[in-house]
Structure formats: C-alpha cells, structure tokens
Amino acid sequence: MVPEGVRVVLVSDGPTAWYSGMMPGAVAGMYQPEETQMELAELAAAARAEFVCEAVVDTVVYAPAEVGDDGKTGHLVLASGATLGFHVVSFDVGSTTRGAETVPGVADYAIATRPIYELLGKLKDAEQALGDGRGRDAPLRVVVVGGGAAGIELAASYRERVVRSGRAAPEVTLITPDPILHQAAGDKAAAAVDAALAARGITIVTSTVVSEVEAGRVVGERREGDSGSSLAFEAAYDVVLWATGAAPQPLMATMAESNGERLQFSDRGYLAVGSQLCVAGAEFVFGAGDTVSLTSAPWVPKAGVYAVREAPVLAHNLLAFVTANRGRLIGGARNEPWHTHSLTEYQPQEGFLSLLAMGDGSAVGVWKGMTFAGSWVWRLKNHIDRKFMNKFPPPDRPASSSASGGAAGARRVPSSKRETLSHLA
C-alpha cells in the first residue's frame, strides 16, 4: 500500500505498454495487437497513482544546497516544456536498438525492433508500400540484422507473416557479427536454432558487420576465418529489419550531461545502480530493467525476465525508502545520509529459460545448455505469456473493470498542473 500522504505519478510517452514476449507472435499474426498491450491509465488507477502521458526529455537532480523547503530532490523536464518535481524517482524506460541512430541509413530504410510500439505499424506501412510491385509469386527478399533472440524470432515470425498474407515464402537472410544466439547459449543451443531456421529456408550469415543500409541493399564487411582479413559484403533487400540488441535510451545521455557527477552511468551509458536498484550518492534515484546496469552484477543481460524479477524488489525499496527518509524528504536536514538499511538487495539469477517463437505454432527452448523444440514448446510459451498478461487490463477494457481495490480511474494530468506533482515512482 502507498503510505499516507505519498503521491505516486506514472509518466509514460504513450498510453499503453507492449509486452515484448508476445511480439513475435503478433508479427506472425498469431496474436491481435491489443492482446500484447496493457492500459497504463488503468494500471495507475489500480495502484492509486496518477498518470501523465508525455515523454520525459531530461532530468535534473539537485545538489543538497539546491534542495528547497519542499524537500524535492529534482525535476523531470517533459516534452511540452513543463517540469515535474520529485522527491523520489525511478527510471524504467527500457532501451533502444543498438545502431539504429548511428549506423548510416538505418533510420531511413530499416525497421528497428524498438520502440516496440511502432514495430507492427512500420511493418504494415512497409507492406503497403511494397504492394504487388514484384508480384505475389515472387519471393520478397528480407534481411534481418542481428543474431540474438530478437533477430531469430523476428526472422522466423516475419517469414510466417509473409506466407500468411498469401505471398510466396520470402528469401530471409539473417546477418550477425557473432555466432547465432551468441556464445553464452552454448554450441548445442546454437545448433538447434540453426536447424530450426534452416528448416524454414532462412539463410544465416555470421562474422558479418553491416556498416550501412542503402536503398535496396545493406553493405558491410565479412571476416574470413582466423586470418583477421575482411571482404566487402552486400545483400539486396525488399525489407530490412534491424534487431541488433539493446542500447541506452537517448534520455540517459541527456541526463548524464545535465547532472555531471550527481548521477552515475556505466561505460555503455546505462544508469548505474547497485543491488538495491538505486544510484550510489543519489539513493533517491532508482531504476530497473534495460534502463540500468547493475554495478553488483554487470554481466546481467538485457532480457525481460530480469526486469520482471526486479519489479518486486523495486516496489518494496521505493516504499521502504520513502518511509525511512520521510523526515528528510519533506524538508528536513539536507546533509544527513539517506537511510537505506530497510532496502532489499536484488540477486539476479545466473540463467533463464529462453523460448524462441518460430511464428508457426512451434518454438525452440533453451535451458542451461539443453534444447527442445516443437509445438508443445510453443504451447508452453503461449501459456506463460498469457498468464502474465492476464494480470493486466487490456486497452479495450472499460475503466469500470479495473482490478478490485483500484481507484475508479486514473486521470491524465493537464500540463498546467504537472509542475505541482511529486513524482515518487
């Protein structure tokens, strides 16, 4: 429960959150888009929180001497120019796609996996632009850049999407600089995925870095054996999908520039938090999921299972921090240390079950070096994903059907009033 007198505000740049675990199925046409979404206003209402639907473009954290009589420790800068003061703040803004803004041509010609809420719309736009120009019996040339889980699932699921549309099976090429699934998954897992993709006619090109996307072709270099030499590489495409893994949101770089040493960031630009999911020296700043790098476990990959399991720790620690530091937060002694003794430490697991959807009612599972595949693996994945999503209100559910105990509805706060809100989560 939220302590008496605490105001919680959820800020997001869109009205819904999309569940990435179900996106391959949505791409293939096995789910309707709304089945992969949750309504944030209703989630906020159930938590007795307010909802602000606007992007955050910067954050300023105050030095102790800058803290006013109201005890606020900083403010968010919203896209409208309004500011939103906070006592405690948590950044859970996910990640962007690596290279999407830095590799020439990607922004102009490729469809990136993030932001996830744009993916289905961009695929539809690309299909409408293609029309029947090459003829429905002529196979589309599809290039997928990225050999991790996202690239694998997208390659298989997009192939199935094209087939379901009535076109000929596309020629799909998956390009990756590393072995498929990367080395951490193990040789057996990589071989199983290789076989699953090969059975669907998907060509895998490893040891290849795409350096530019041009109209109609991708170009780059391919390493040759152990000699260290490289050869020029190019591949023609009708559709190019960019699934190269995670990179920090641009907001993180802006925050680093605005706050100097008041906040900490990893070498790659993620917000650096300790095992209690807060920033050392600015313990009122929290974060989780793809947004952060754990200083206590920098090896943790950017995978949704870690974000989900961080959530209970984050929720506990936000409330515990507010309770333990209530005196200082409402304008008490500014130079006292923050009390963190009641905060829980997050202990990440060393491995996790990976279920890769193939888009056709089958999936490949990887667990501690073991692999398994078939329709039963898809049924398992579907059961897990639907069980998770059933906890949340879908976008088409009326506000009156909020979870028991929730508020009647979360209001979207007008810009003129946002400056007065205390952003606590």
PDB file of N, CA and C in Angstrom, residues 142-235:
ATOM      1  N   VAL A 142      14.129 -10.505 -47.684  1.00  0.00           N
ATOM      2  CA  VAL A 142      14.071  -9.942 -46.338  1.00  0.00           C
ATOM      3  C   VAL A 142      15.429 -10.122 -45.678  1.00  0.00           C
ATOM      4  N   VAL A 143      16.007  -9.027 -45.196  1.00  0.00           N
ATOM      5  CA  VAL A 143      17.265  -9.076 -44.462  1.00  0.00           C
ATOM      6  C   VAL A 143      16.984  -8.714 -43.008  1.00  0.00           C
ATOM      7  N   VAL A 144      17.419  -9.568 -42.094  1.00  0.00           N
ATOM      8  CA  VAL A 144      17.318  -9.311 -40.659  1.00  0.00           C
ATOM      9  C   VAL A 144      18.732  -9.148 -40.123  1.00  0.00           C
ATOM     10  N   VAL A 145      19.019  -8.012 -39.505  1.00  0.00           N
ATOM     11  CA  VAL A 145      20.342  -7.750 -38.949  1.00  0.00           C
ATOM     12  C   VAL A 145      20.282  -7.960 -37.442  1.00  0.00           C
ATOM     13  N   GLY A 146      21.041  -8.938 -36.945  1.00  0.00           N
ATOM     14  CA  GLY A 146      21.055  -9.244 -35.522  1.00  0.00           C
ATOM     15  C   GLY A 146      20.779 -10.710 -35.272  1.00  0.00           C
ATOM     16  N   GLY A 147      21.707 -11.395 -34.572  1.00  0.00           N
ATOM     17  CA  GLY A 147      21.585 -12.829 -34.378  1.00  0.00           C
ATOM     18  C   GLY A 147      21.264 -13.252 -32.967  1.00  0.00           C
ATOM     19  N   GLY A 148      20.760 -12.324 -32.140  1.00  0.00           N
ATOM     20  CA  GLY A 148      20.297 -12.692 -30.813  1.00  0.00           C
ATOM     21  C   GLY A 148      18.875 -13.216 -30.859  1.00  0.00           C
ATOM     22  N   ALA A 149      18.263 -13.339 -29.686  1.00  0.00           N
ATOM     23  CA  ALA A 149      16.908 -13.891 -29.626  1.00  0.00           C
ATOM     24  C   ALA A 149      15.926 -13.073 -30.454  1.00  0.00           C
ATOM     25  N   ALA A 150      16.027 -11.739 -30.391  1.00  0.00           N
ATOM     26  CA  ALA A 150      15.088 -10.890 -31.131  1.00  0.00           C
ATOM     27  C   ALA A 150      15.219 -11.098 -32.631  1.00  0.00           C
ATOM     28  N   GLY A 151      16.450 -11.155 -33.133  1.00  0.00           N
ATOM     29  CA  GLY A 151      16.662 -11.357 -34.562  1.00  0.00           C
ATOM     30  C   GLY A 151      16.167 -12.713 -35.029  1.00  0.00           C
ATOM     31  N   ILE A 152      16.410 -13.737 -34.223  1.00  0.00           N
ATOM     32  CA  ILE A 152      15.974 -15.093 -34.573  1.00  0.00           C
ATOM     33  C   ILE A 152      14.452 -15.160 -34.663  1.00  0.00           C
ATOM     34  N   GLU A 153      13.785 -14.667 -33.619  1.00  0.00           N
ATOM     35  CA  GLU A 153      12.322 -14.720 -33.608  1.00  0.00           C
ATOM     36  C   GLU A 153      11.720 -13.854 -34.711  1.00  0.00           C
ATOM     37  N   LEU A 154      12.321 -12.699 -34.955  1.00  0.00           N
ATOM     38  CA  LEU A 154      11.792 -11.812 -35.981  1.00  0.00           C
ATOM     39  C   LEU A 154      11.951 -12.415 -37.371  1.00  0.00           C
ATOM     40  N   ALA A 155      13.091 -13.054 -37.621  1.00  0.00           N
ATOM     41  CA  ALA A 155      13.310 -13.687 -38.925  1.00  0.00           C
ATOM     42  C   ALA A 155      12.259 -14.761 -39.189  1.00  0.00           C
ATOM     43  N   ALA A 156      12.037 -15.628 -38.198  1.00  0.00           N
ATOM     44  CA  ALA A 156      11.073 -16.712 -38.379  1.00  0.00           C
ATOM     45  C   ALA A 156       9.639 -16.193 -38.428  1.00  0.00           C
ATOM     46  N   SER A 157       9.316 -15.252 -37.547  1.00  0.00           N
ATOM     47  CA  SER A 157       7.941 -14.760 -37.465  1.00  0.00           C
ATOM     48  C   SER A 157       7.571 -13.908 -38.668  1.00  0.00           C
ATOM     49  N   TYR A 158       8.510 -13.116 -39.163  1.00  0.00           N
ATOM     50  CA  TYR A 158       8.184 -12.301 -40.335  1.00  0.00           C
ATOM     51  C   TYR A 158       8.018 -13.181 -41.575  1.00  0.00           C
ATOM     52  N   ARG A 159       8.818 -14.235 -41.651  1.00  0.00           N
ATOM     53  CA  ARG A 159       8.625 -15.180 -42.754  1.00  0.00           C
ATOM     54  C   ARG A 159       7.196 -15.717 -42.741  1.00  0.00           C
ATOM     55  N   GLU A 160       6.742 -16.125 -41.557  1.00  0.00           N
ATOM     56  CA  GLU A 160       5.391 -16.668 -41.451  1.00  0.00           C
ATOM     57  C   GLU A 160       4.348 -15.601 -41.763  1.00  0.00           C
ATOM     58  N   ARG A 161       4.597 -14.372 -41.376  1.00  0.00           N
ATOM     59  CA  ARG A 161       3.668 -13.271 -41.665  1.00  0.00           C
ATOM     60  C   ARG A 161       3.467 -13.113 -43.174  1.00  0.00           C
ATOM     61  N   VAL A 162       4.582 -13.167 -43.904  1.00  0.00           N
ATOM     62  CA  VAL A 162       4.509 -13.010 -45.355  1.00  0.00           C
ATOM     63  C   VAL A 162       3.725 -14.162 -45.979  1.00  0.00           C
ATOM     64  N   VAL A 163       4.002 -15.379 -45.523  1.00  0.00           N
ATOM     65  CA  VAL A 163       3.302 -16.549 -46.065  1.00  0.00           C
ATOM     66  C   VAL A 163       1.805 -16.453 -45.784  1.00  0.00           C
ATOM     67  N   ARG A 164       1.446 -16.032 -44.581  1.00  0.00           N
ATOM     68  CA  ARG A 164       0.029 -15.920 -44.222  1.00  0.00           C
ATOM     69  C   ARG A 164      -0.687 -14.861 -45.051  1.00  0.00           C
ATOM     70  N   SER A 165       0.063 -13.899 -45.562  1.00  0.00           N
ATOM     71  CA  SER A 165      -0.552 -12.842 -46.370  1.00  0.00           C
ATOM     72  C   SER A 165      -0.893 -13.319 -47.776  1.00  0.00           C
ATOM     73  N   GLY A 166      -0.477 -14.535 -48.125  1.00  0.00           N
ATOM     74  CA  GLY A 166      -0.759 -15.080 -49.443  1.00  0.00           C
ATOM     75  C   GLY A 166       0.372 -14.942 -50.435  1.00  0.00           C
ATOM     76  N   ARG A 167       1.480 -14.387 -49.996  1.00  0.00           N
ATOM     77  CA  ARG A 167       2.646 -14.270 -50.873  1.00  0.00           C
ATOM     78  C   ARG A 167       3.444 -15.568 -50.863  1.00  0.00           C
ATOM     79  N   ALA A 168       4.358 -15.656 -51.814  1.00  0.00           N
ATOM     80  CA  ALA A 168       5.320 -16.754 -51.809  1.00  0.00           C
ATOM     81  C   ALA A 168       6.212 -16.638 -50.583  1.00  0.00           C
ATOM     82  N   ALA A 169       6.743 -17.761 -50.119  1.00  0.00           N
ATOM     83  CA  ALA A 169       7.659 -17.734 -48.983  1.00  0.00           C
ATOM     84  C   ALA A 169       8.834 -16.817 -49.306  1.00  0.00           C
ATOM     85  N   PRO A 170       9.178 -15.893 -48.402  1.00  0.00           N
ATOM     86  CA  PRO A 170      10.243 -14.942 -48.692  1.00  0.00           C
ATOM     87  C   PRO A 170      11.623 -15.568 -48.566  1.00  0.00           C
ATOM     88  N   GLU A 171      12.605 -14.930 -49.177  1.00  0.00           N
ATOM     89  CA  GLU A 171      14.008 -15.295 -49.002  1.00  0.00           C
ATOM     90  C   GLU A 171      14.550 -14.469 -47.837  1.00  0.00           C
ATOM     91  N   VAL A 172      14.724 -15.117 -46.691  1.00  0.00           N
ATOM     92  CA  VAL A 172      15.137 -14.419 -45.476  1.00  0.00           C
ATOM     93  C   VAL A 172      16.610 -14.685 -45.211  1.00  0.00           C
ATOM     94  N   THR A 173      17.366 -13.611 -45.006  1.00  0.00           N
ATOM     95  CA  THR A 173      18.786 -13.707 -44.658  1.00  0.00           C
ATOM     96  C   THR A 173      19.002 -13.036 -43.316  1.00  0.00           C
ATOM     97  N   LEU A 174      19.559 -13.770 -42.369  1.00  0.00           N
ATOM     98  CA  LEU A 174      19.864 -13.237 -41.042  1.00  0.00           C
ATOM     99  C   LEU A 174      21.364 -12.976 -40.969  1.00  0.00           C
ATOM    100  N   ILE A 175      21.742 -11.732 -40.680  1.00  0.00           N
ATOM    101  CA  ILE A 175      23.145 -11.321 -40.669  1.00  0.00           C
ATOM    102  C   ILE A 175      23.556 -10.978 -39.242  1.00  0.00           C
ATOM    103  N   THR A 176      24.663 -11.540 -38.790  1.00  0.00           N
ATOM    104  CA  THR A 176      25.130 -11.302 -37.429  1.00  0.00           C
ATOM    105  C   THR A 176      26.653 -11.312 -37.377  1.00  0.00           C
ATOM    106  N   PRO A 177      27.258 -10.451 -36.556  1.00  0.00           N
ATOM    107  CA  PRO A 177      28.716 -10.474 -36.429  1.00  0.00           C
ATOM    108  C   PRO A 177      29.223 -11.638 -35.595  1.00  0.00           C
ATOM    109  N   ASP A 178      28.337 -12.246 -34.816  1.00  0.00           N
ATOM    110  CA  ASP A 178      28.712 -13.310 -33.886  1.00  0.00           C
ATOM    111  C   ASP A 178      28.036 -14.617 -34.287  1.00  0.00           C
ATOM    112  N   PRO A 179      28.420 -15.711 -33.640  1.00  0.00           N
ATOM    113  CA  PRO A 179      27.648 -16.945 -33.836  1.00  0.00           C
ATOM    114  C   PRO A 179      26.201 -16.726 -33.419  1.00  0.00           C
ATOM    115  N   ILE A 180      25.297 -17.482 -34.003  1.00  0.00           N
ATOM    116  CA  ILE A 180      23.885 -17.336 -33.698  1.00  0.00           C
ATOM    117  C   ILE A 180      23.653 -17.513 -32.201  1.00  0.00           C
ATOM    118  N   LEU A 181      22.807 -16.692 -31.606  1.00  0.00           N
ATOM    119  CA  LEU A 181      22.477 -16.704 -30.174  1.00  0.00           C
ATOM    120  C   LEU A 181      23.643 -16.274 -29.294  1.00  0.00           C
ATOM    121  N   HIS A 182      24.782 -15.951 -29.865  1.00  0.00           N
ATOM    122  CA  HIS A 182      25.984 -15.572 -29.123  1.00  0.00           C
ATOM    123  C   HIS A 182      26.551 -16.782 -28.357  1.00  0.00           C
ATOM    124  N   GLN A 183      27.752 -16.650 -27.880  1.00  0.00           N
ATOM    125  CA  GLN A 183      28.469 -17.792 -27.304  1.00  0.00           C
ATOM    126  C   GLN A 183      27.882 -18.259 -25.982  1.00  0.00           C
ATOM    127  N   ALA A 184      27.220 -17.355 -25.241  1.00  0.00           N
ATOM    128  CA  ALA A 184      26.738 -17.716 -23.912  1.00  0.00           C
ATOM    129  C   ALA A 184      25.711 -18.835 -23.949  1.00  0.00           C
ATOM    130  N   ALA A 185      25.000 -18.989 -25.051  1.00  0.00           N
ATOM    131  CA  ALA A 185      23.952 -20.007 -25.124  1.00  0.00           C
ATOM    132  C   ALA A 185      24.513 -21.414 -25.280  1.00  0.00           C
ATOM    133  N   GLY A 186      25.727 -21.536 -25.793  1.00  0.00           N
ATOM    134  CA  GLY A 186      26.325 -22.847 -25.986  1.00  0.00           C
ATOM    135  C   GLY A 186      26.142 -23.370 -27.393  1.00  0.00           C
ATOM    136  N   ASP A 187      27.004 -24.309 -27.767  1.00  0.00           N
ATOM    137  CA  ASP A 187      27.004 -24.837 -29.134  1.00  0.00           C
ATOM    138  C   ASP A 187      25.733 -25.619 -29.458  1.00  0.00           C
ATOM    139  N   LYS A 188      25.226 -26.403 -28.490  1.00  0.00           N
ATOM    140  CA  LYS A 188      24.033 -27.206 -28.759  1.00  0.00           C
ATOM    141  C   LYS A 188      22.820 -26.322 -29.025  1.00  0.00           C
ATOM    142  N   ALA A 189      22.690 -25.263 -28.240  1.00  0.00           N
ATOM    143  CA  ALA A 189      21.564 -24.353 -28.443  1.00  0.00           C
ATOM    144  C   ALA A 189      21.664 -23.669 -29.791  1.00  0.00           C
ATOM    145  N   ALA A 190      22.869 -23.216 -30.133  1.00  0.00           N
ATOM    146  CA  ALA A 190      23.059 -22.557 -31.421  1.00  0.00           C
ATOM    147  C   ALA A 190      22.748 -23.507 -32.571  1.00  0.00           C
ATOM    148  N   ALA A 191      23.175 -24.774 -32.429  1.00  0.00           N
ATOM    149  CA  ALA A 191      22.915 -25.757 -33.486  1.00  0.00           C
ATOM    150  C   ALA A 191      21.420 -26.016 -33.639  1.00  0.00           C
ATOM    151  N   ALA A 192      20.693 -26.067 -32.525  1.00  0.00           N
ATOM    152  CA  ALA A 192      19.251 -26.299 -32.592  1.00  0.00           C
ATOM    153  C   ALA A 192      18.541 -25.143 -33.284  1.00  0.00           C
ATOM    154  N   VAL A 193      18.960 -23.926 -32.975  1.00  0.00           N
ATOM    155  CA  VAL A 193      18.349 -22.762 -33.618  1.00  0.00           C
ATOM    156  C   VAL A 193      18.726 -22.719 -35.091  1.00  0.00           C
ATOM    157  N   ASP A 194      19.994 -23.017 -35.381  1.00  0.00           N
ATOM    158  CA  ASP A 194      20.432 -23.101 -36.785  1.00  0.00           C
ATOM    159  C   ASP A 194      19.527 -24.050 -37.572  1.00  0.00           C
ATOM    160  N   ALA A 195      19.279 -25.214 -36.986  1.00  0.00           N
ATOM    161  CA  ALA A 195      18.472 -26.224 -37.675  1.00  0.00           C
ATOM    162  C   ALA A 195      17.036 -25.750 -37.871  1.00  0.00           C
ATOM    163  N   ALA A 196      16.480 -25.091 -36.847  1.00  0.00           N
ATOM    164  CA  ALA A 196      15.104 -24.602 -36.950  1.00  0.00           C
ATOM    165  C   ALA A 196      14.974 -23.544 -38.041  1.00  0.00           C
ATOM    166  N   LEU A 197      15.954 -22.650 -38.122  1.00  0.00           N
ATOM    167  CA  LEU A 197      15.911 -21.614 -39.151  1.00  0.00           C
ATOM    168  C   LEU A 197      16.153 -22.205 -40.540  1.00  0.00           C
ATOM    169  N   ALA A 198      17.105 -23.131 -40.620  1.00  0.00           N
ATOM    170  CA  ALA A 198      17.397 -23.756 -41.915  1.00  0.00           C
ATOM    171  C   ALA A 198      16.182 -24.511 -42.448  1.00  0.00           C
ATOM    172  N   ALA A 199      15.428 -25.145 -41.553  1.00  0.00           N
ATOM    173  CA  ALA A 199      14.234 -25.877 -41.975  1.00  0.00           C
ATOM    174  C   ALA A 199      13.185 -24.957 -42.578  1.00  0.00           C
ATOM    175  N   ARG A 200      13.285 -23.682 -42.270  1.00  0.00           N
ATOM    176  CA  ARG A 200      12.353 -22.690 -42.806  1.00  0.00           C
ATOM    177  C   ARG A 200      12.969 -21.900 -43.956  1.00  0.00           C
ATOM    178  N   GLY A 201      14.111 -22.366 -44.429  1.00  0.00           N
ATOM    179  CA  GLY A 201      14.743 -21.732 -45.572  1.00  0.00           C
ATOM    180  C   GLY A 201      15.423 -20.420 -45.268  1.00  0.00           C
ATOM    181  N   ILE A 202      15.724 -20.165 -44.004  1.00  0.00           N
ATOM    182  CA  ILE A 202      16.360 -18.910 -43.601  1.00  0.00           C
ATOM    183  C   ILE A 202      17.872 -19.077 -43.640  1.00  0.00           C
ATOM    184  N   THR A 203      18.543 -18.199 -44.362  1.00  0.00           N
ATOM    185  CA  THR A 203      19.999 -18.237 -44.501  1.00  0.00           C
ATOM    186  C   THR A 203      20.645 -17.430 -43.384  1.00  0.00           C
ATOM    187  N   ILE A 204      21.656 -18.007 -42.738  1.00  0.00           N
ATOM    188  CA  ILE A 204      22.371 -17.329 -41.661  1.00  0.00           C
ATOM    189  C   ILE A 204      23.757 -16.941 -42.161  1.00  0.00           C
ATOM    190  N   VAL A 205      24.089 -15.668 -42.039  1.00  0.00           N
ATOM    191  CA  VAL A 205      25.403 -15.161 -42.429  1.00  0.00           C
ATOM    192  C   VAL A 205      26.081 -14.633 -41.174  1.00  0.00           C
ATOM    193  N   THR A 206      27.099 -15.331 -40.693  1.00  0.00           N
ATOM    194  CA  THR A 206      27.802 -14.923 -39.480  1.00  0.00           C
ATOM    195  C   THR A 206      29.076 -14.159 -39.829  1.00  0.00           C
ATOM    196  N   SER A 207      29.755 -13.673 -38.782  1.00  0.00           N
ATOM    197  CA  SER A 207      31.039 -12.961 -38.917  1.00  0.00           C
ATOM    198  C   SER A 207      30.925 -11.741 -39.823  1.00  0.00           C
ATOM    199  N   THR A 208      29.752 -11.131 -39.856  1.00  0.00           N
ATOM    200  CA  THR A 208      29.495 -10.032 -40.781  1.00  0.00           C
ATOM    201  C   THR A 208      28.919  -8.834 -40.039  1.00  0.00           C
ATOM    202  N   VAL A 209      29.514  -7.680 -40.293  1.00  0.00           N
ATOM    203  CA  VAL A 209      29.062  -6.426 -39.693  1.00  0.00           C
ATOM    204  C   VAL A 209      28.466  -5.549 -40.784  1.00  0.00           C
ATOM    205  N   VAL A 210      27.237  -5.133 -40.598  1.00  0.00           N
ATOM    206  CA  VAL A 210      26.593  -4.207 -41.533  1.00  0.00           C
ATOM    207  C   VAL A 210      26.977  -2.787 -41.136  1.00  0.00           C
ATOM    208  N   SER A 211      27.604  -2.067 -42.051  1.00  0.00           N
ATOM    209  CA  SER A 211      28.078  -0.714 -41.759  1.00  0.00           C
ATOM    210  C   SER A 211      27.190   0.371 -42.343  1.00  0.00           C
ATOM    211  N   GLU A 212      26.298  -0.003 -43.265  1.00  0.00           N
ATOM    212  CA  GLU A 212      25.412   0.993 -43.864  1.00  0.00           C
ATOM    213  C   GLU A 212      24.224   0.289 -44.515  1.00  0.00           C
ATOM    214  N   VAL A 213      23.094   0.965 -44.446  1.00  0.00           N
ATOM    215  CA  VAL A 213      21.901   0.499 -45.151  1.00  0.00           C
ATOM    216  C   VAL A 213      21.588   1.515 -46.240  1.00  0.00           C
ATOM    217  N   GLU A 214      21.597   1.050 -47.472  1.00  0.00           N
ATOM    218  CA  GLU A 214      21.277   1.902 -48.609  1.00  0.00           C
ATOM    219  C   GLU A 214      19.921   1.495 -49.171  1.00  0.00           C
ATOM    220  N   ALA A 215      19.402   2.279 -50.069  1.00  0.00           N
ATOM    221  CA  ALA A 215      18.140   1.922 -50.716  1.00  0.00           C
ATOM    222  C   ALA A 215      18.325   0.625 -51.496  1.00  0.00           C
ATOM    223  N   GLY A 216      17.683  -0.453 -51.024  1.00  0.00           N
ATOM    224  CA  GLY A 216      17.729  -1.716 -51.749  1.00  0.00           C
ATOM    225  C   GLY A 216      18.859  -2.645 -51.392  1.00  0.00           C
ATOM    226  N   ARG A 217      19.819  -2.217 -50.574  1.00  0.00           N
ATOM    227  CA  ARG A 217      20.893  -3.140 -50.204  1.00  0.00           C
ATOM    228  C   ARG A 217      21.527  -2.721 -48.882  1.00  0.00           C
ATOM    229  N   VAL A 218      22.059  -3.719 -48.158  1.00  0.00           N
ATOM    230  CA  VAL A 218      22.891  -3.466 -46.983  1.00  0.00           C
ATOM    231  C   VAL A 218      24.328  -3.774 -47.364  1.00  0.00           C
ATOM    232  N   VAL A 219      25.260  -3.006 -46.814  1.00  0.00           N
ATOM    233  CA  VAL A 219      26.672  -3.210 -47.118  1.00  0.00           C
ATOM    234  C   VAL A 219      27.451  -3.295 -45.817  1.00  0.00           C
ATOM    235  N   GLY A 220      28.586  -3.992 -45.874  1.00  0.00           N
ATOM    236  CA  GLY A 220      29.424  -4.133 -44.701  1.00  0.00           C
ATOM    237  C   GLY A 220      30.646  -4.958 -45.001  1.00  0.00           C
ATOM    238  N   GLU A 221      31.163  -5.614 -43.959  1.00  0.00           N
ATOM    239  CA  GLU A 221      32.359  -6.442 -44.101  1.00  0.00           C
ATOM    240  C   GLU A 221      32.139  -7.790 -43.440  1.00  0.00           C
ATOM    241  N   ARG A 222      32.756  -8.816 -44.049  1.00  0.00           N
ATOM    242  CA  ARG A 222      32.675 -10.169 -43.508  1.00  0.00           C
ATOM    243  C   ARG A 222      34.070 -10.678 -43.212  1.00  0.00           C
ATOM    244  N   ARG A 223      34.276 -11.098 -41.952  1.00  0.00           N
ATOM    245  CA  ARG A 223      35.573 -11.636 -41.554  1.00  0.00           C
ATOM    246  C   ARG A 223      35.787 -13.003 -42.182  1.00  0.00           C
ATOM    247  N   GLU A 224      37.025 -13.266 -42.570  1.00  0.00           N
ATOM    248  CA  GLU A 224      37.367 -14.533 -43.209  1.00  0.00           C
ATOM    249  C   GLU A 224      38.239 -15.366 -42.281  1.00  0.00           C
ATOM    250  N   GLY A 225      37.670 -16.409 -41.696  1.00  0.00           N
ATOM    251  CA  GLY A 225      38.429 -17.343 -40.865  1.00  0.00           C
ATOM    252  C   GLY A 225      39.147 -16.654 -39.720  1.00  0.00           C
ATOM    253  N   ASP A 226      40.323 -17.192 -39.375  1.00  0.00           N
ATOM    254  CA  ASP A 226      41.117 -16.655 -38.276  1.00  0.00           C
ATOM    255  C   ASP A 226      42.204 -15.703 -38.751  1.00  0.00           C
ATOM    256  N   SER A 227      42.212 -15.401 -40.020  1.00  0.00           N
ATOM    257  CA  SER A 227      43.291 -14.574 -40.567  1.00  0.00           C
ATOM    258  C   SER A 227      43.161 -13.113 -40.186  1.00  0.00           C
ATOM    259  N   GLY A 228      41.962 -12.702 -39.791  1.00  0.00           N
ATOM    260  CA  GLY A 228      41.740 -11.303 -39.464  1.00  0.00           C
ATOM    261  C   GLY A 228      41.401 -10.446 -40.667  1.00  0.00           C
ATOM    262  N   SER A 229      41.467 -11.017 -41.846  1.00  0.00           N
ATOM    263  CA  SER A 229      41.145 -10.258 -43.051  1.00  0.00           C
ATOM    264  C   SER A 229      39.633 -10.186 -43.240  1.00  0.00           C
ATOM    265  N   SER A 230      39.185  -9.178 -43.977  1.00  0.00           N
ATOM    266  CA  SER A 230      37.762  -8.983 -44.222  1.00  0.00           C
ATOM    267  C   SER A 230      37.512  -8.743 -45.699  1.00  0.00           C
ATOM    268  N   LEU A 231      36.344  -9.138 -46.131  1.00  0.00           N
ATOM    269  CA  LEU A 231      35.921  -8.915 -47.503  1.00  0.00           C
ATOM    270  C   LEU A 231      34.655  -8.072 -47.506  1.00  0.00           C
ATOM    271  N   ALA A 232      34.487  -7.287 -48.553  1.00  0.00           N
ATOM    272  CA  ALA A 232      33.274  -6.490 -48.683  1.00  0.00           C
ATOM    273  C   ALA A 232      32.062  -7.409 -48.795  1.00  0.00           C
ATOM    274  N   PHE A 233      30.967  -6.972 -48.213  1.00  0.00           N
ATOM    275  CA  PHE A 233      29.739  -7.768 -48.207  1.00  0.00           C
ATOM    276  C   PHE A 233      28.564  -6.874 -48.573  1.00  0.00           C
ATOM    277  N   GLU A 234      27.632  -7.412 -49.324  1.00  0.00           N
ATOM    278  CA  GLU A 234      26.385  -6.706 -49.571  1.00  0.00           C
ATOM    279  C   GLU A 234      25.268  -7.710 -49.798  1.00  0.00           C
ATOM    280  N   ALA A 235      24.055  -7.281 -49.500  1.00  0.00           N
ATOM    281  CA  ALA A 235      22.877  -8.126 -49.708  1.00  0.00           C
ATOM    282  C   ALA A 235      21.715  -7.243 -50.125  1.00  0.00           C
TER     283      ALA A 235
END
